[in-house]
Short mmCIF file of C-alpha atoms in Angstrom, two decimals:
data_model
loop_
_atom_site.label_atom_id
_atom_site.label_comp_id
_atom_site.label_asym_id
_atom_site.label_seq_id
_atom_site.Cartn_x
_atom_site.Cartn_y
_atom_site.Cartn_z
CA MET O 30 3.24 -79.01 -166.56
CA GLY O 31 6.01 -77.05 -164.30
CA LYS O 32 9.67 -75.62 -165.15
CA ALA O 33 12.30 -77.75 -165.06
CA LYS O 34 14.72 -77.93 -162.60
CA LYS O 35 18.10 -76.19 -163.81
CA LYS O 36 20.77 -79.26 -164.01
CA TYR O 37 23.68 -78.94 -160.99
CA SER O 38 26.40 -77.18 -162.64
CA PHE O 39 30.22 -77.32 -161.67
CA ASP O 40 30.50 -73.77 -163.80
CA ASN O 41 28.10 -72.89 -160.51
CA HIS O 42 30.36 -74.23 -157.69
CA PRO O 43 33.99 -73.74 -158.16
CA GLU O 44 34.03 -74.87 -154.24
CA ASP O 45 32.99 -78.08 -155.44
CA ARG O 46 34.92 -78.60 -158.33
CA ALA O 47 38.20 -77.89 -156.64
CA LYS O 48 37.10 -81.29 -154.65
CA LEU O 49 37.33 -83.51 -157.44
CA GLY O 50 41.06 -83.63 -157.65
CA PRO O 51 42.00 -83.98 -154.14
CA CYS O 52 38.93 -86.64 -154.12
CA ARG O 53 40.12 -88.57 -157.73
CA ASP O 54 43.16 -88.89 -155.84
CA ARG O 55 42.53 -90.59 -152.81
CA TRP O 56 40.04 -92.92 -154.79
CA ILE O 57 42.69 -93.67 -157.44
CA ALA O 58 45.59 -94.62 -153.99
CA ASN O 59 42.65 -96.54 -152.75
CA ALA O 60 42.33 -98.93 -155.59
CA VAL O 61 45.86 -99.20 -156.54
CA SER O 62 46.98 -99.73 -152.71
CA THR O 63 48.52 -102.65 -151.93
CA LYS O 64 48.68 -102.24 -148.57
CA PRO O 65 47.88 -105.03 -145.98
CA MET O 66 44.58 -104.44 -143.99
CA ASP O 67 45.56 -103.29 -140.19
CA ASP O 68 43.09 -103.41 -137.80
CA GLU O 69 41.68 -99.88 -137.93
CA ASP O 70 40.78 -101.03 -141.42
CA ARG O 71 39.27 -103.72 -140.79
CA ALA O 72 37.49 -102.63 -137.94
CA ALA O 73 35.92 -100.15 -140.57
CA MET O 74 35.43 -103.07 -142.59
CA HIS O 75 33.20 -104.68 -140.37
CA VAL O 76 31.20 -102.02 -139.93
CA ALA O 77 30.52 -100.04 -143.60
CA ILE O 78 29.08 -103.98 -144.01
CA ARG O 79 26.44 -104.14 -141.46
CA GLY O 80 25.85 -100.40 -142.51
CA LEU O 81 25.46 -101.59 -145.91
CA HIS O 82 22.88 -104.61 -144.73
CA GLU O 83 21.20 -102.21 -142.55
CA ALA O 84 20.66 -99.96 -144.79
CA ALA O 85 19.14 -102.61 -147.46
CA ASN O 86 17.00 -104.43 -144.66
CA LEU O 87 18.29 -107.25 -144.87
CA PRO O 88 20.17 -108.84 -141.16
CA PRO O 89 23.90 -108.74 -140.79
CA PRO O 90 25.75 -112.04 -141.87
CA LYS O 91 26.68 -114.25 -138.64
CA ASN O 92 30.76 -114.18 -139.45
CA ILE O 93 32.98 -111.96 -141.73
CA VAL O 94 35.41 -113.73 -143.37
CA VAL O 95 38.66 -110.89 -143.95
CA ALA O 96 41.73 -112.19 -146.45
CA ALA O 97 44.17 -110.52 -148.33
CA GLY O 98 42.19 -110.93 -152.34
CA PRO O 99 39.97 -112.80 -154.00
CA VAL O 100 41.59 -116.00 -154.85
CA THR O 101 42.25 -115.79 -150.71
CA ALA O 102 38.64 -115.17 -150.16
CA ALA O 103 37.53 -117.93 -152.28
CA PHE O 104 39.76 -120.65 -150.30
CA ALA O 105 39.14 -118.64 -146.70
CA ALA O 106 35.11 -118.69 -147.75
CA CYS O 107 34.99 -122.58 -148.78
CA TYR O 108 37.14 -123.57 -145.30
CA ALA O 109 35.08 -120.68 -143.07
CA SER O 110 31.61 -122.68 -144.43
CA ILE O 111 32.69 -126.58 -143.53
CA VAL O 112 34.31 -125.21 -140.29
CA TRP O 113 30.95 -123.10 -139.24
CA TYR O 114 29.21 -126.39 -140.34
CA LEU O 115 30.92 -128.52 -138.23
CA ARG O 116 30.49 -126.57 -135.08
CA ALA O 117 27.18 -125.82 -135.37
CA HIS O 118 26.21 -130.03 -136.13
CA PRO O 119 29.25 -132.29 -133.99
CA GLU O 120 26.82 -134.68 -133.97
CA LEU O 121 27.65 -135.24 -137.60
CA HIS O 122 31.67 -135.37 -136.89
CA ILE O 123 31.60 -139.21 -136.67
CA LYS O 124 28.91 -140.28 -138.83
CA LEU O 125 31.44 -138.14 -141.51
CA LEU O 126 34.65 -138.06 -140.31
CA GLY O 127 34.88 -141.05 -137.83
CA ARG O 128 35.29 -140.04 -134.22
CA ALA O 129 34.84 -135.84 -133.00
CA VAL O 130 36.44 -133.08 -134.20
CA THR O 131 38.60 -130.90 -132.62
CA GLU O 132 39.23 -126.85 -132.57
CA ALA O 133 43.24 -127.94 -132.47
CA ASP O 134 42.15 -130.19 -135.93
CA TYR O 135 41.13 -127.61 -137.77
CA SER O 136 43.84 -125.03 -136.99
CA ALA O 137 46.45 -128.62 -138.02
CA ALA O 138 44.28 -128.99 -140.60
CA VAL O 139 44.47 -124.82 -142.54
CA GLY O 140 48.75 -125.57 -142.55
CA LEU O 141 47.84 -128.82 -144.36
CA ALA O 142 45.53 -126.95 -147.11
CA CYS O 143 47.52 -124.20 -147.19
CA SER O 144 50.97 -126.32 -147.80
CA PRO O 145 50.57 -127.36 -151.67
CA GLY O 146 50.86 -123.44 -152.57
CA ARG O 147 52.49 -122.25 -149.79
CA ILE O 148 55.58 -124.69 -150.31
CA PRO O 149 55.94 -124.19 -154.03
CA THR O 150 56.39 -119.96 -153.35
CA TYR O 151 59.43 -120.62 -150.12
CA ASP O 152 61.20 -124.18 -152.54
CA ALA O 153 61.46 -120.94 -154.97
CA THR O 154 62.57 -117.70 -152.80
CA ARG O 155 65.28 -120.34 -150.21
CA ALA O 156 66.80 -121.20 -154.79
CA ALA O 157 67.08 -117.24 -155.31
CA THR O 158 68.56 -115.90 -152.41
CA ASP O 159 70.84 -118.92 -151.85
CA ASP O 160 71.63 -118.31 -155.65
CA ALA O 161 72.07 -114.68 -154.91
CA THR O 162 73.75 -115.27 -151.34
CA ARG O 163 76.37 -117.48 -153.20
CA ALA O 164 77.07 -115.39 -156.72
CA ALA O 165 78.06 -111.98 -153.91
CA THR O 166 80.11 -114.57 -151.62
CA ARG O 167 81.27 -115.57 -154.64
CA ALA O 168 82.01 -111.67 -156.38
CA ALA O 169 83.50 -110.10 -153.12
CA THR O 170 86.12 -113.62 -152.61
CA ASP O 171 86.92 -112.79 -156.34
CA ASP O 172 87.42 -109.20 -155.77
CA ALA O 173 89.47 -110.04 -151.95
CA THR O 174 91.64 -112.51 -153.33
CA SER O 175 92.14 -110.41 -156.81
CA ALA O 176 92.68 -106.84 -154.48
CA ALA O 177 95.80 -108.72 -152.56
#
């Protein structure tokens, strides 16, 4: 039996140990980042997805859905899958929906599908803004009146 290969040790490679802190910091910053994806991020993600599929000897995905987070992705995936299915099977439009479906129909459906989650958020934001504006205006008016 041959001699066991010596395990790698940072003790013998201080130059590699020195890289750990900056590498850790980059990964932590990435993990806790709330920065929205930009076009450069999306392009890099598409390259990475295709590269991972290629490395696994799998065909690349036909479609990639980019979403703000996991919950958004779940909704987007459901909606996207039916749109892709209906686009691929226009012969089913009349049978399923009573008429041919257009791109305008798909676009209009997005707003309707999103409104139950969007409307309460808008209402709460509007109410909070109105309350804060009223309070600030009242305080400024009171201060100005008292000073006069």
